[in-house]
Amino acid sequence: VKTLSIDKDNGDSSLVLRYPGGWASEASEAPERLAADEEIFVLDGELEINGTAYRKNCYAYLPAGFARESATSESGAVALSFFSGTPSRLPPESKEGFDESLLVAFVDTVAQEWEVGGFDPNLRHMKAGRKSLWTHPRTKETTFLFCTTPHCVPDGWKGPQETHDVVEESFVISGEIAGHVGLRRPGAYYWRPPGIRHGPFGSLTGSVALFRIRGGPLVNEWSEDEVQFTFSPAYTPSLPP
């Protein structure tokens, strides 16, 4: 496991999990149910849950109380896993807190069409595409893939910065994207609390990244001033102690 971020108060966490070849959970004895929602995005290999094969770029949102009748990885796998709390085990017969309206059992994201158009005008230079993976039916929290085209540069090599009143979390899947704190390549990650100014962004190669929005729907607020853009920004991360 590689811990990307964790809330030590409620156990909410973002992880990279590596499953060794031949791995199997104890769900063969009885259904395994967790006390937290789990989001899965497979980065490499193959993970099988309840007879469904999740290969590279496949996604699922499994709410707390979801019954895992089986979970194995014959060849091994590496996956992003996001938990809404401490993933402790519930009794096999328990369905405590299970909300079927949150369930997304399987998405092969490669087979999805990119949604294009309708983006914020301040992002028009990115010629972006989006693949929606999950949206909470009530809070409108969401998870999606976002892509940029190669050679996308803000007009005049500068642009405004954006802020949100929600948490924004992202992990780069492929390509690279330049921003205000460095050049993000595959494996680059951030967890950004509300109210932090960021951008502008651009990409020399094009990019695909997974985004998670928590705390409500995503709304962009833009600064009146503009910031210079470069494809070679200095690496200046903000990190916990």
GROMACS .gro file of C-alpha atoms in nm:
model
  241
    1VAL     CA    1   0.000   0.000   0.000
    2LYS     CA    2   0.104   0.358  -0.073
    3THR     CA    3  -0.095   0.608   0.132
    4LEU     CA    4  -0.170   0.917  -0.074
    5SER     CA    5  -0.382   1.091   0.188
    6ILE     CA    6  -0.568   0.999   0.506
    7ASP     CA    7  -0.801   1.166   0.753
    8LYS     CA    8  -0.684   1.035   1.088
    9ASP     CA    9  -1.011   1.137   1.254
   10ASN     CA   10  -1.257   0.938   1.041
   11GLY     CA   11  -1.031   0.704   0.842
   12ASP     CA   12  -1.119   0.853   0.502
   13SER     CA   13  -0.822   0.756   0.281
   14SER     CA   14  -0.680   0.748  -0.071
   15LEU     CA   15  -0.441   0.461  -0.144
   16VAL     CA   16  -0.251   0.277  -0.413
   17LEU     CA   17  -0.297  -0.094  -0.338
   18ARG     CA   18  -0.085  -0.370  -0.491
   19TYR     CA   19  -0.241  -0.717  -0.499
   20PRO     CA   20   0.017  -0.996  -0.544
   21GLY     CA   21  -0.042  -1.272  -0.797
   22GLY     CA   22  -0.256  -1.549  -0.649
   23TRP     CA   23  -0.419  -1.317  -0.393
   24ALA     CA   24  -0.766  -1.406  -0.262
   25SER     CA   25  -0.974  -1.249   0.014
   26GLU     CA   26  -1.145  -1.446   0.287
   27ALA     CA   27  -1.479  -1.386   0.113
   28SER     CA   28  -1.481  -1.750   0.003
   29GLU     CA   29  -1.588  -1.844   0.358
   30ALA     CA   30  -1.866  -1.581   0.378
   31PRO     CA   31  -1.951  -1.254   0.200
   32GLU     CA   32  -1.715  -0.974   0.296
   33ARG     CA   33  -1.878  -0.640   0.376
   34LEU     CA   34  -1.691  -0.321   0.464
   35ALA     CA   35  -1.804  -0.035   0.687
   36ALA     CA   36  -1.693   0.223   0.427
   37ASP     CA   37  -1.759   0.302   0.063
   38GLU     CA   38  -1.474   0.192  -0.165
   39GLU     CA   39  -1.394   0.340  -0.505
   40ILE     CA   40  -1.161   0.137  -0.727
   41PHE     CA   41  -0.973   0.237  -1.042
   42VAL     CA   42  -0.737  -0.031  -1.177
   43LEU     CA   43  -0.397   0.100  -1.288
   44ASP     CA   44  -0.244  -0.234  -1.390
   45GLY     CA   45  -0.318  -0.606  -1.392
   46GLU     CA   46  -0.659  -0.755  -1.316
   47LEU     CA   47  -0.878  -0.776  -1.006
   48GLU     CA   48  -1.185  -1.001  -0.990
   49ILE     CA   49  -1.480  -0.916  -0.764
   50ASN     CA   50  -1.796  -1.130  -0.764
   51GLY     CA   51  -1.697  -1.287  -1.096
   52THR     CA   52  -1.639  -0.952  -1.271
   53ALA     CA   53  -1.291  -0.888  -1.411
   54TYR     CA   54  -1.165  -0.536  -1.350
   55ARG     CA   55  -0.876  -0.481  -1.588
   56LYS     CA   56  -0.659  -0.173  -1.643
   57ASN     CA   57  -0.873   0.145  -1.657
   58CYS     CA   58  -1.183  -0.026  -1.511
   59TYR     CA   59  -1.375   0.144  -1.230
   60ALA     CA   60  -1.627   0.062  -0.956
   61TYR     CA   61  -1.798   0.238  -0.665
   62LEU     CA   62  -1.892  -0.015  -0.398
   63PRO     CA   63  -2.097   0.136  -0.110
   64ALA     CA   64  -2.054   0.035   0.251
   65GLY     CA   65  -2.225  -0.298   0.315
   66PHE     CA   66  -2.175  -0.421  -0.043
   67ALA     CA   67  -2.139  -0.800  -0.041
   68ARG     CA   68  -1.813  -0.929  -0.187
   69GLU     CA   69  -1.891  -1.294  -0.250
   70SER     CA   70  -1.543  -1.337  -0.396
   71ALA     CA   71  -1.237  -1.119  -0.456
   72THR     CA   72  -0.921  -1.251  -0.621
   73SER     CA   73  -0.627  -1.150  -0.838
   74GLU     CA   74  -0.470  -1.441  -1.022
   75SER     CA   75  -0.202  -1.239  -1.202
   76GLY     CA   76  -0.175  -0.948  -0.955
   77ALA     CA   77  -0.304  -0.592  -0.981
   78VAL     CA   78  -0.236  -0.232  -0.883
   79ALA     CA   79  -0.538  -0.015  -0.810
   80LEU     CA   80  -0.634   0.322  -0.673
   81SER     CA   81  -0.868   0.270  -0.379
   82PHE     CA   82  -1.059   0.548  -0.206
   83PHE     CA   83  -1.236   0.472   0.123
   84SER     CA   84  -1.501   0.696   0.282
   85GLY     CA   85  -1.391   0.585   0.630
   86THR     CA   86  -1.200   0.311   0.806
   87PRO     CA   87  -1.259  -0.004   0.595
   88SER     CA   88  -1.327  -0.234   0.887
   89ARG     CA   89  -1.526  -0.551   0.827
   90LEU     CA   90  -1.895  -0.579   0.904
   91PRO     CA   91  -2.054  -0.911   1.002
   92PRO     CA   92  -2.116  -1.115   0.684
   93GLU     CA   93  -2.495  -1.102   0.726
   94SER     CA   94  -2.503  -0.725   0.794
   95LYS     CA   95  -2.623  -0.472   0.537
   96GLU     CA   96  -2.574  -0.180   0.775
   97GLY     CA   97  -2.574   0.149   0.588
   98PHE     CA   98  -2.590  -0.010   0.241
   99ASP     CA   99  -2.716   0.248  -0.011
  100GLU     CA  100  -2.776   0.081  -0.347
  101SER     CA  101  -2.833   0.421  -0.514
  102LEU     CA  102  -2.456   0.483  -0.481
  103LEU     CA  103  -2.353   0.156  -0.645
  104VAL     CA  104  -2.161   0.159  -0.973
  105ALA     CA  105  -2.076  -0.207  -1.021
  106PHE     CA  106  -1.850  -0.184  -1.326
  107VAL     CA  107  -1.728   0.071  -1.582
  108ASP     CA  108  -1.478  -0.002  -1.858
  109THR     CA  109  -1.364   0.357  -1.904
  110VAL     CA  110  -1.184   0.283  -2.233
  111ALA     CA  111  -1.521   0.189  -2.388
  112GLN     CA  112  -1.681   0.517  -2.272
  113GLU     CA  113  -1.721   0.811  -2.509
  114TRP     CA  114  -1.553   1.136  -2.413
  115GLU     CA  115  -1.799   1.414  -2.330
  116VAL     CA  116  -1.685   1.730  -2.510
  117GLY     CA  117  -1.816   2.083  -2.513
  118GLY     CA  118  -1.997   2.279  -2.246
  119PHE     CA  119  -1.682   2.346  -2.041
  120ASP     CA  120  -1.599   2.665  -1.855
  121PRO     CA  121  -1.482   2.928  -2.110
  122ASN     CA  122  -1.161   2.980  -1.909
  123LEU     CA  123  -1.071   2.616  -1.991
  124ARG     CA  124  -1.136   2.643  -2.366
  125HIS     CA  125  -0.763   2.632  -2.448
  126MET     CA  126  -0.742   2.278  -2.305
  127LYS     CA  127  -0.993   2.138  -2.559
  128ALA     CA  128  -1.092   1.906  -2.279
  129GLY     CA  129  -1.292   1.585  -2.259
  130ARG     CA  130  -1.464   1.424  -1.963
  131LYS     CA  131  -1.585   1.075  -1.871
  132SER     CA  132  -1.830   1.070  -1.579
  133LEU     CA  133  -1.778   0.769  -1.352
  134TRP     CA  134  -1.997   0.837  -1.048
  135THR     CA  135  -2.215   1.117  -0.910
  136HIS     CA  136  -2.384   1.118  -0.572
  137PRO     CA  137  -2.759   1.148  -0.640
  138ARG     CA  138  -2.812   1.398  -0.359
  139THR     CA  139  -2.490   1.587  -0.282
  140LYS     CA  140  -2.366   1.592  -0.647
  141GLU     CA  141  -2.018   1.492  -0.534
  142THR     CA  142  -1.855   1.332  -0.834
  143THR     CA  143  -1.569   1.127  -0.979
  144PHE     CA  144  -1.461   1.164  -1.341
  145LEU     CA  145  -1.178   1.132  -1.589
  146PHE     CA  146  -1.055   1.454  -1.749
  147CYS     CA  147  -0.835   1.475  -2.058
  148THR     CA  148  -0.651   1.758  -2.229
  149THR     CA  149  -0.517   1.775  -2.584
  150PRO     CA  150  -0.145   1.814  -2.661
  151HIS     CA  151  -0.006   2.164  -2.714
  152CYS     CA  152  -0.276   2.335  -2.507
  153VAL     CA  153  -0.159   2.673  -2.377
  154PRO     CA  154  -0.355   2.956  -2.210
  155ASP     CA  155  -0.414   3.255  -2.435
  156GLY     CA  156  -0.107   3.479  -2.425
  157TRP     CA  157   0.067   3.224  -2.197
  158LYS     CA  158  -0.119   3.356  -1.894
  159GLY     CA  159  -0.457   3.319  -1.733
  160PRO     CA  160  -0.669   3.361  -1.416
  161GLN     CA  161  -0.652   3.122  -1.125
  162GLU     CA  162  -0.948   2.921  -0.999
  163THR     CA  163  -1.078   2.827  -0.655
  164HIS     CA  164  -1.354   2.593  -0.536
  165ASP     CA  165  -1.556   2.565  -0.216
  166VAL     CA  166  -1.518   2.185  -0.226
  167VAL     CA  167  -1.233   1.935  -0.195
  168GLU     CA  168  -1.062   1.851  -0.526
  169GLU     CA  169  -0.848   1.539  -0.551
  170SER     CA  170  -0.659   1.416  -0.858
  171PHE     CA  171  -0.425   1.140  -0.979
  172VAL     CA  172  -0.257   1.150  -1.321
  173ILE     CA  173  -0.313   0.836  -1.531
  174SER     CA  174  -0.117   0.927  -1.845
  175GLY     CA  175   0.061   1.217  -2.016
  176GLU     CA  176   0.164   1.529  -1.830
  177ILE     CA  177   0.009   1.858  -1.728
  178ALA     CA  178   0.184   2.176  -1.611
  179GLY     CA  179   0.040   2.396  -1.338
  180HIS     CA  180   0.130   2.641  -1.066
  181VAL     CA  181   0.320   2.395  -0.840
  182GLY     CA  182   0.499   2.174  -1.093
  183LEU     CA  183   0.478   1.935  -1.387
  184ARG     CA  184   0.245   1.643  -1.311
  185ARG     CA  185   0.320   1.307  -1.474
  186PRO     CA  186   0.168   0.956  -1.426
  187GLY     CA  187   0.140   0.886  -1.053
  188ALA     CA  188   0.131   1.254  -0.957
  189TYR     CA  189  -0.134   1.321  -0.693
  190TYR     CA  190  -0.291   1.601  -0.494
  191TRP     CA  191  -0.566   1.650  -0.236
  192ARG     CA  192  -0.667   2.016  -0.231
  193PRO     CA  193  -0.893   2.165   0.037
  194PRO     CA  194  -1.142   2.441  -0.049
  195GLY     CA  195  -1.031   2.798  -0.116
  196ILE     CA  196  -0.681   2.730  -0.260
  197ARG     CA  197  -0.599   2.927  -0.576
  198HIS     CA  198  -0.456   2.712  -0.857
  199GLY     CA  199  -0.368   2.726  -1.225
  200PRO     CA  200  -0.347   2.818  -1.501
  201PHE     CA  201  -0.284   2.479  -1.663
  202GLY     CA  202  -0.159   2.350  -1.997
  203SER     CA  203  -0.008   2.040  -2.153
  204LEU     CA  204   0.261   1.975  -2.412
  205THR     CA  205   0.180   1.603  -2.449
  206GLY     CA  206  -0.188   1.581  -2.353
  207SER     CA  207  -0.301   1.414  -2.032
  208VAL     CA  208  -0.563   1.196  -1.863
  209ALA     CA  209  -0.629   1.229  -1.490
  210LEU     CA  210  -0.885   1.098  -1.242
  211PHE     CA  211  -1.064   1.365  -1.037
  212ARG     CA  212  -1.276   1.335  -0.723
  213ILE     CA  213  -1.491   1.624  -0.595
  214ARG     CA  214  -1.613   1.599  -0.235
  215GLY     CA  215  -1.830   1.835  -0.029
  216GLY     CA  216  -2.077   1.931  -0.302
  217PRO     CA  217  -2.085   2.006  -0.675
  218LEU     CA  218  -1.785   2.156  -0.854
  219VAL     CA  219  -1.813   2.530  -0.924
  220ASN     CA  220  -1.520   2.737  -1.057
  221GLU     CA  221  -1.450   3.082  -0.914
  222TRP     CA  222  -1.192   3.285  -1.110
  223SER     CA  223  -0.945   3.550  -1.001
  224GLU     CA  224  -0.948   3.893  -1.166
  225ASP     CA  225  -0.569   3.897  -1.204
  226GLU     CA  226  -0.378   3.665  -1.438
  227VAL     CA  227  -0.073   3.447  -1.372
  228GLN     CA  228   0.207   3.360  -1.615
  229PHE     CA  229   0.213   3.003  -1.752
  230THR     CA  230   0.511   2.783  -1.839
  231PHE     CA  231   0.559   2.421  -1.946
  232SER     CA  232   0.851   2.401  -1.698
  233PRO     CA  233   0.714   2.522  -1.364
  234ALA     CA  234   0.921   2.490  -1.048
  235TYR     CA  235   0.825   2.197  -0.823
  236THR     CA  236   0.681   2.368  -0.512
  237PRO     CA  237   0.440   2.127  -0.340
  238SER     CA  238   0.249   2.208  -0.023
  239LEU     CA  239   0.268   1.916   0.219
  240PRO     CA  240   0.158   1.832   0.573
  241PRO     CA  241   0.432   1.839   0.841
   0.00000   0.00000   0.00000
